């Protein structure tokens, strides 16, 4: 039930967006700073509230980014997959903080075109 950032270089791991870890933390000092003592990578199919799967039609904005319902698709992912407006897609999204709007929302980190008929 904690959220935040930590330096993982001392733990000899290279996490990627979407990786899930079970961690053991120790509180250091009075300023709510925690140190990660151990981190164990969990299986890819581990269910957590901060990651969800999605599917639907992508809506491409003229600026190059897209949305599937309320999930933000970065321009580089739209470009890489050469998506067109209303393509059927599926993927995974992660809960992400939008610094400009100061709100939490969903951001895609894996996406593919769904060639199955509607």
Coordinates of C-alpha atoms in Angstrom, one line a residue, residues 18 20 45-52 106:
X18 CA 4.9 -3.7 -16.6
X20 CA 5.7 -6.7 -11.1
X45 CA 0.3 -13.0 -15.4
X46 CA 0.3 -11.7 -11.8
X47 CA -2.8 -9.6 -11.2
X48 CA -2.4 -6.2 -9.6
X49 CA -4.7 -3.1 -9.5
X50 CA -2.1 -0.9 -11.2
X51 CA -2.0 -2.9 -14.4
X52 CA -5.0 -3.8 -16.6
X106 CA -4.1 4.9 -17.5

